[in-house]
Short mmCIF file of C-alpha atoms in Angstrom, two decimals:
data_model
loop_
_atom_site.label_atom_id
_atom_site.label_comp_id
_atom_site.label_asym_id
_atom_site.label_seq_id
_atom_site.Cartn_x
_atom_site.Cartn_y
_atom_site.Cartn_z
CA MET A 8 -40.27 57.79 85.38
CA LEU A 9 -43.41 59.89 85.68
CA PHE A 10 -42.71 61.36 82.47
CA LEU A 11 -42.28 57.97 80.75
CA ARG A 12 -45.18 56.25 82.47
CA SER A 13 -47.07 59.54 81.36
CA LEU A 14 -45.65 59.18 77.62
CA ALA A 15 -46.77 55.38 77.80
CA PHE A 16 -50.41 56.21 78.59
CA GLU A 17 -50.38 58.97 76.01
CA ILE A 18 -49.05 56.56 73.34
CA GLY A 19 -51.55 53.80 74.49
CA ARG A 20 -54.76 56.46 74.70
CA ALA A 21 -53.98 57.73 71.15
CA LEU A 22 -53.86 54.31 69.74
CA LEU A 23 -57.19 53.16 71.18
CA THR A 24 -58.85 56.34 70.38
CA PHE A 25 -57.52 55.86 66.54
CA VAL A 26 -58.84 52.47 66.26
CA PHE A 27 -62.11 52.85 67.84
CA GLY A 28 -62.50 55.93 66.21
CA ILE A 29 -62.40 54.26 62.87
CA LEU A 30 -63.92 51.14 63.80
CA ALA A 31 -66.81 53.50 65.11
CA GLN A 32 -67.22 54.73 61.53
CA LEU A 33 -68.86 51.59 60.61
CA LEU A 34 -71.64 51.88 62.91
CA TRP A 35 -73.27 54.81 61.50
CA ILE A 36 -76.27 53.13 60.56
CA THR A 37 -76.69 51.29 64.04
CA PRO A 38 -78.92 52.80 66.54
CA VAL A 39 -77.42 55.16 69.27
CA ARG A 40 -77.77 52.92 71.78
CA VAL A 41 -75.42 50.43 70.01
CA ARG A 42 -72.73 52.81 69.08
CA TYR A 43 -72.68 53.62 72.82
CA ALA A 44 -72.39 50.37 73.86
CA PHE A 45 -69.25 49.87 71.47
CA LEU A 46 -67.81 52.99 72.71
CA GLN A 47 -67.98 52.18 76.32
CA ASN A 48 -65.07 49.41 75.45
CA TRP A 49 -62.91 52.58 74.84
CA THR A 50 -63.67 54.14 78.09
CA ALA A 51 -62.94 50.99 80.15
CA LEU A 52 -59.70 50.24 78.35
CA THR A 53 -58.44 53.75 78.67
CA LEU A 54 -59.06 53.67 82.39
CA TRP A 55 -57.41 50.40 82.54
CA TRP A 56 -54.36 51.51 80.72
CA LEU A 57 -54.22 54.51 83.04
CA LYS A 58 -54.07 52.08 85.82
CA VAL A 59 -51.36 49.94 84.19
CA THR A 60 -48.91 52.69 83.03
CA CYS A 61 -49.50 55.18 85.72
CA GLY A 62 -51.12 53.72 88.52
CA LEU A 63 -53.78 55.85 88.85
CA THR A 64 -57.35 54.42 89.87
CA TYR A 65 -60.30 55.52 91.44
CA ARG A 66 -63.19 55.18 93.91
CA VAL A 67 -66.81 56.51 94.02
CA GLN A 68 -68.53 57.59 97.15
CA GLY A 69 -72.34 57.80 96.80
CA LYS A 70 -72.71 55.49 93.66
CA GLU A 71 -76.16 54.03 96.08
CA HIS A 72 -77.85 57.34 95.40
CA ILE A 73 -78.13 56.57 91.88
CA ASP A 74 -81.49 55.64 90.58
CA VAL A 75 -81.05 53.88 87.25
CA THR A 76 -84.54 53.87 86.59
CA GLN A 77 -85.06 57.72 85.39
CA PRO A 78 -83.02 59.72 83.26
CA SER A 79 -81.54 62.73 85.45
CA ILE A 80 -79.05 65.53 84.71
CA ILE A 81 -75.42 65.00 86.15
CA MET A 82 -73.63 68.58 86.84
CA ALA A 83 -70.26 67.73 87.57
CA HIS A 84 -67.40 69.59 88.80
CA HIS A 85 -64.66 70.04 85.80
CA GLU A 86 -60.77 70.17 86.68
CA SER A 87 -59.55 67.62 84.78
CA ALA A 88 -59.84 65.31 81.56
CA TRP A 89 -60.24 62.31 83.76
CA GLU A 90 -64.09 63.03 84.81
CA THR A 91 -65.07 62.89 80.86
CA ILE A 92 -64.10 59.55 80.77
CA ALA A 93 -64.83 58.19 84.15
CA ILE A 94 -68.49 59.25 84.55
CA GLN A 95 -69.25 57.02 81.50
CA ARG A 96 -68.43 54.16 83.90
CA VAL A 97 -70.13 55.17 86.51
CA PHE A 98 -73.66 56.46 85.30
CA PRO A 99 -76.34 54.89 83.11
CA ARG A 100 -76.04 55.85 79.25
CA GLN A 101 -75.40 59.63 78.88
CA ASN A 102 -74.86 62.23 76.54
CA TYR A 103 -72.82 65.49 76.86
CA VAL A 104 -73.14 69.10 76.59
CA LEU A 105 -69.79 70.48 74.75
CA LYS A 106 -68.41 73.02 72.69
CA LYS A 107 -69.66 72.44 69.07
CA GLU A 108 -65.83 73.09 68.10
CA ILE A 109 -64.94 69.48 69.40
CA LEU A 110 -66.90 67.61 67.06
CA GLN A 111 -64.37 69.23 64.27
CA ILE A 112 -61.61 67.11 65.66
CA PRO A 113 -60.69 64.61 63.37
CA ILE A 114 -61.74 61.01 64.25
CA PHE A 115 -62.14 62.08 68.08
CA GLY A 116 -64.75 64.55 67.14
CA TRP A 117 -66.19 62.29 64.29
CA THR A 118 -66.80 59.60 67.06
CA MET A 119 -68.40 61.95 69.39
CA ALA A 120 -71.18 63.13 66.74
CA MET A 121 -72.18 59.86 66.58
CA LEU A 122 -73.70 59.85 70.09
CA LYS A 123 -75.79 62.95 69.02
CA PRO A 124 -74.44 65.20 71.93
CA ILE A 125 -75.91 68.65 72.61
CA ALA A 126 -73.09 70.56 70.72
CA ILE A 127 -73.77 74.68 71.55
CA ASP A 128 -71.61 77.51 70.45
CA ARG A 129 -70.69 79.43 73.35
CA LYS A 130 -70.74 82.62 71.62
CA ALA A 131 -74.34 82.38 70.89
CA GLY A 132 -75.66 83.58 74.43
CA ARG A 133 -79.36 83.04 74.88
CA GLN A 134 -79.45 80.81 71.43
CA ALA A 135 -77.17 78.60 72.97
CA LEU A 136 -79.63 78.38 76.38
CA LYS A 137 -82.46 77.61 74.28
CA GLN A 138 -80.79 74.75 72.17
CA LEU A 139 -79.77 73.29 75.35
CA ILE A 140 -83.00 73.18 76.80
CA GLU A 141 -85.02 72.06 73.61
CA GLN A 142 -82.20 69.45 72.89
CA GLY A 143 -82.03 68.20 76.43
CA ARG A 144 -85.79 67.82 76.82
CA THR A 145 -85.58 65.44 73.97
CA GLN A 146 -82.72 63.51 75.09
CA LEU A 147 -83.96 63.14 78.80
CA LEU A 148 -87.68 62.62 78.07
CA LYS A 149 -87.73 60.81 74.49
CA ARG A 150 -84.37 59.21 74.12
CA ARG A 151 -84.09 58.49 77.86
CA ASP A 152 -80.59 59.58 78.15
CA TRP A 153 -78.68 61.10 81.20
CA ILE A 154 -77.35 64.49 80.38
CA VAL A 155 -73.86 65.49 81.61
CA ILE A 156 -73.08 69.17 81.91
CA PHE A 157 -70.16 70.50 83.42
CA PRO A 158 -71.84 74.10 84.78
CA GLU A 159 -68.44 75.80 85.52
CA GLY A 160 -67.92 75.80 81.55
CA THR A 161 -64.30 74.93 81.40
CA ARG A 162 -61.99 73.18 83.45
CA VAL A 163 -60.73 75.15 86.76
CA PRO A 164 -57.47 74.70 88.72
CA THR A 165 -57.69 72.31 91.51
CA GLY A 166 -59.06 73.30 94.84
CA THR A 167 -61.27 76.27 93.22
CA THR A 168 -64.68 76.43 92.17
CA GLY A 169 -65.69 78.38 89.07
CA LYS A 170 -68.88 80.44 88.44
CA ILE A 171 -71.94 78.17 88.02
CA ASN A 172 -73.63 78.52 84.93
CA LYS A 173 -77.37 78.46 85.03
CA GLY A 174 -78.18 76.43 81.55
CA ALA A 175 -77.88 72.83 83.87
CA ALA A 176 -80.64 74.14 86.32
CA MET A 177 -82.87 75.76 84.00
CA LEU A 178 -83.13 72.37 82.10
CA ALA A 179 -83.71 70.65 85.21
CA LYS A 180 -86.45 73.04 86.03
CA GLU A 181 -87.79 72.74 82.48
CA THR A 182 -87.75 69.03 82.27
CA GLY A 183 -88.47 68.15 86.53
CA VAL A 184 -86.00 65.54 86.29
CA PRO A 185 -83.26 65.13 89.39
CA VAL A 186 -80.07 66.27 89.65
CA TYR A 187 -76.92 64.75 90.71
CA LEU A 188 -73.96 66.56 91.73
CA VAL A 189 -70.46 65.08 91.25
CA ALA A 190 -67.26 66.48 92.77
CA HIS A 191 -63.72 64.77 92.58
CA ASN A 192 -60.08 65.64 93.32
CA ALA A 193 -58.92 64.47 89.72
CA GLY A 194 -56.96 67.60 89.13
CA GLN A 195 -54.35 66.47 91.93
CA PHE A 196 -53.27 63.64 89.82
CA TRP A 197 -54.19 64.31 86.06
CA PRO A 198 -53.84 68.28 86.37
CA LYS A 199 -55.16 70.76 84.04
CA ASN A 200 -52.55 71.42 81.20
CA SER A 201 -50.19 68.92 82.69
CA PHE A 202 -48.45 65.78 80.35
CA ILE A 203 -47.89 64.35 83.80
CA ARG A 204 -50.23 61.77 85.22
CA LYS A 205 -49.50 60.80 88.96
CA ALA A 206 -50.24 57.71 90.64
CA GLY A 207 -52.92 57.62 93.26
CA VAL A 208 -56.64 56.89 94.09
CA ILE A 209 -59.09 59.63 92.70
CA ASP A 210 -62.02 60.07 95.13
CA MET A 211 -65.66 60.92 93.12
CA TYR A 212 -68.33 62.11 95.34
CA ILE A 213 -72.02 61.78 94.13
CA SER A 214 -74.96 63.55 95.92
CA PRO A 215 -78.22 62.37 96.63
CA PRO A 216 -80.54 63.20 93.98
CA LEU A 217 -81.72 66.93 94.00
CA ASP A 218 -85.81 67.21 93.90
CA THR A 219 -85.65 70.05 91.45
CA GLU A 220 -89.29 70.84 91.33
CA LYS A 221 -88.93 72.12 94.56
CA MET A 222 -85.95 74.28 93.91
CA SER A 223 -85.16 77.56 92.03
CA VAL A 224 -82.33 77.81 89.44
CA GLU A 225 -80.62 79.72 92.10
CA GLU A 226 -80.81 76.97 94.67
CA ILE A 227 -79.86 74.48 92.21
CA ASN A 228 -76.88 76.42 91.55
CA GLN A 229 -75.97 77.07 95.38
CA ALA A 230 -76.21 73.25 96.01
CA ALA A 231 -73.86 72.57 93.17
CA ARG A 232 -71.42 75.33 94.92
CA ASN A 233 -71.74 74.11 97.98
CA TRP A 234 -71.05 70.16 96.78
CA TYR A 235 -67.84 71.29 95.03
CA GLN A 236 -66.77 73.49 97.80
CA SER A 237 -67.18 70.58 100.49
CA HIS A 238 -65.47 67.91 98.61
CA GLN A 239 -62.49 69.85 97.51
CA THR A 240 -59.09 69.49 98.52
CA PRO A 241 -55.55 71.67 98.46
CA ASP A 242 -53.94 71.82 95.23
CA LEU A 243 -51.13 69.61 95.86
CA THR A 244 -49.42 69.65 92.07
CA GLU A 245 -46.31 70.80 91.66
CA LYS A 246 -45.84 74.48 90.69
#
């Protein structure tokens, strides 16, 4: 039954991605805010379909901390594909820092490119960090978009914390904007590299905003590490 429910979800998700991806191409001449508003329907429908097919929902703790009047940086723990969708439903208009290879994926990548994300080459080293800071400053201070960064760089196993890279913290120091830390247990229900989606309720935890002007890069990263680890749950997925 789990397999059939997961299969139904993936078929529906693929169809939604295809339909929205094709329709979105008609919006290239519109402002980014219009494209974003249209694609928000994809995230809403995808999470609704996940609930219908797999019985998987979520709840948010700490949403009252969010100051919607000031664009900020979201440093999110990364252990599933779920958070890349759900964060868009919780925070104001935002953009992602992602691998440039993602933009080459037919339809999905083309659609992501319409939102003008910060697409970096991980192999570029210092140049990638420079790009992150320059483009991030523009998005935060001029476009007034929030920025989502997964500082661990890639998805990690449930119940663990990866190395916290310094790019997000450096961008926060350069711009002086607040940082929100986001932890969750999505990997218990939508595990990394697994086809199965389990029923249940995912918990997302949002920290109060960090006053980054009073913190060093190392202190910001340590705060992120502490937040992720203090909200971790054991890996209960089937081996």
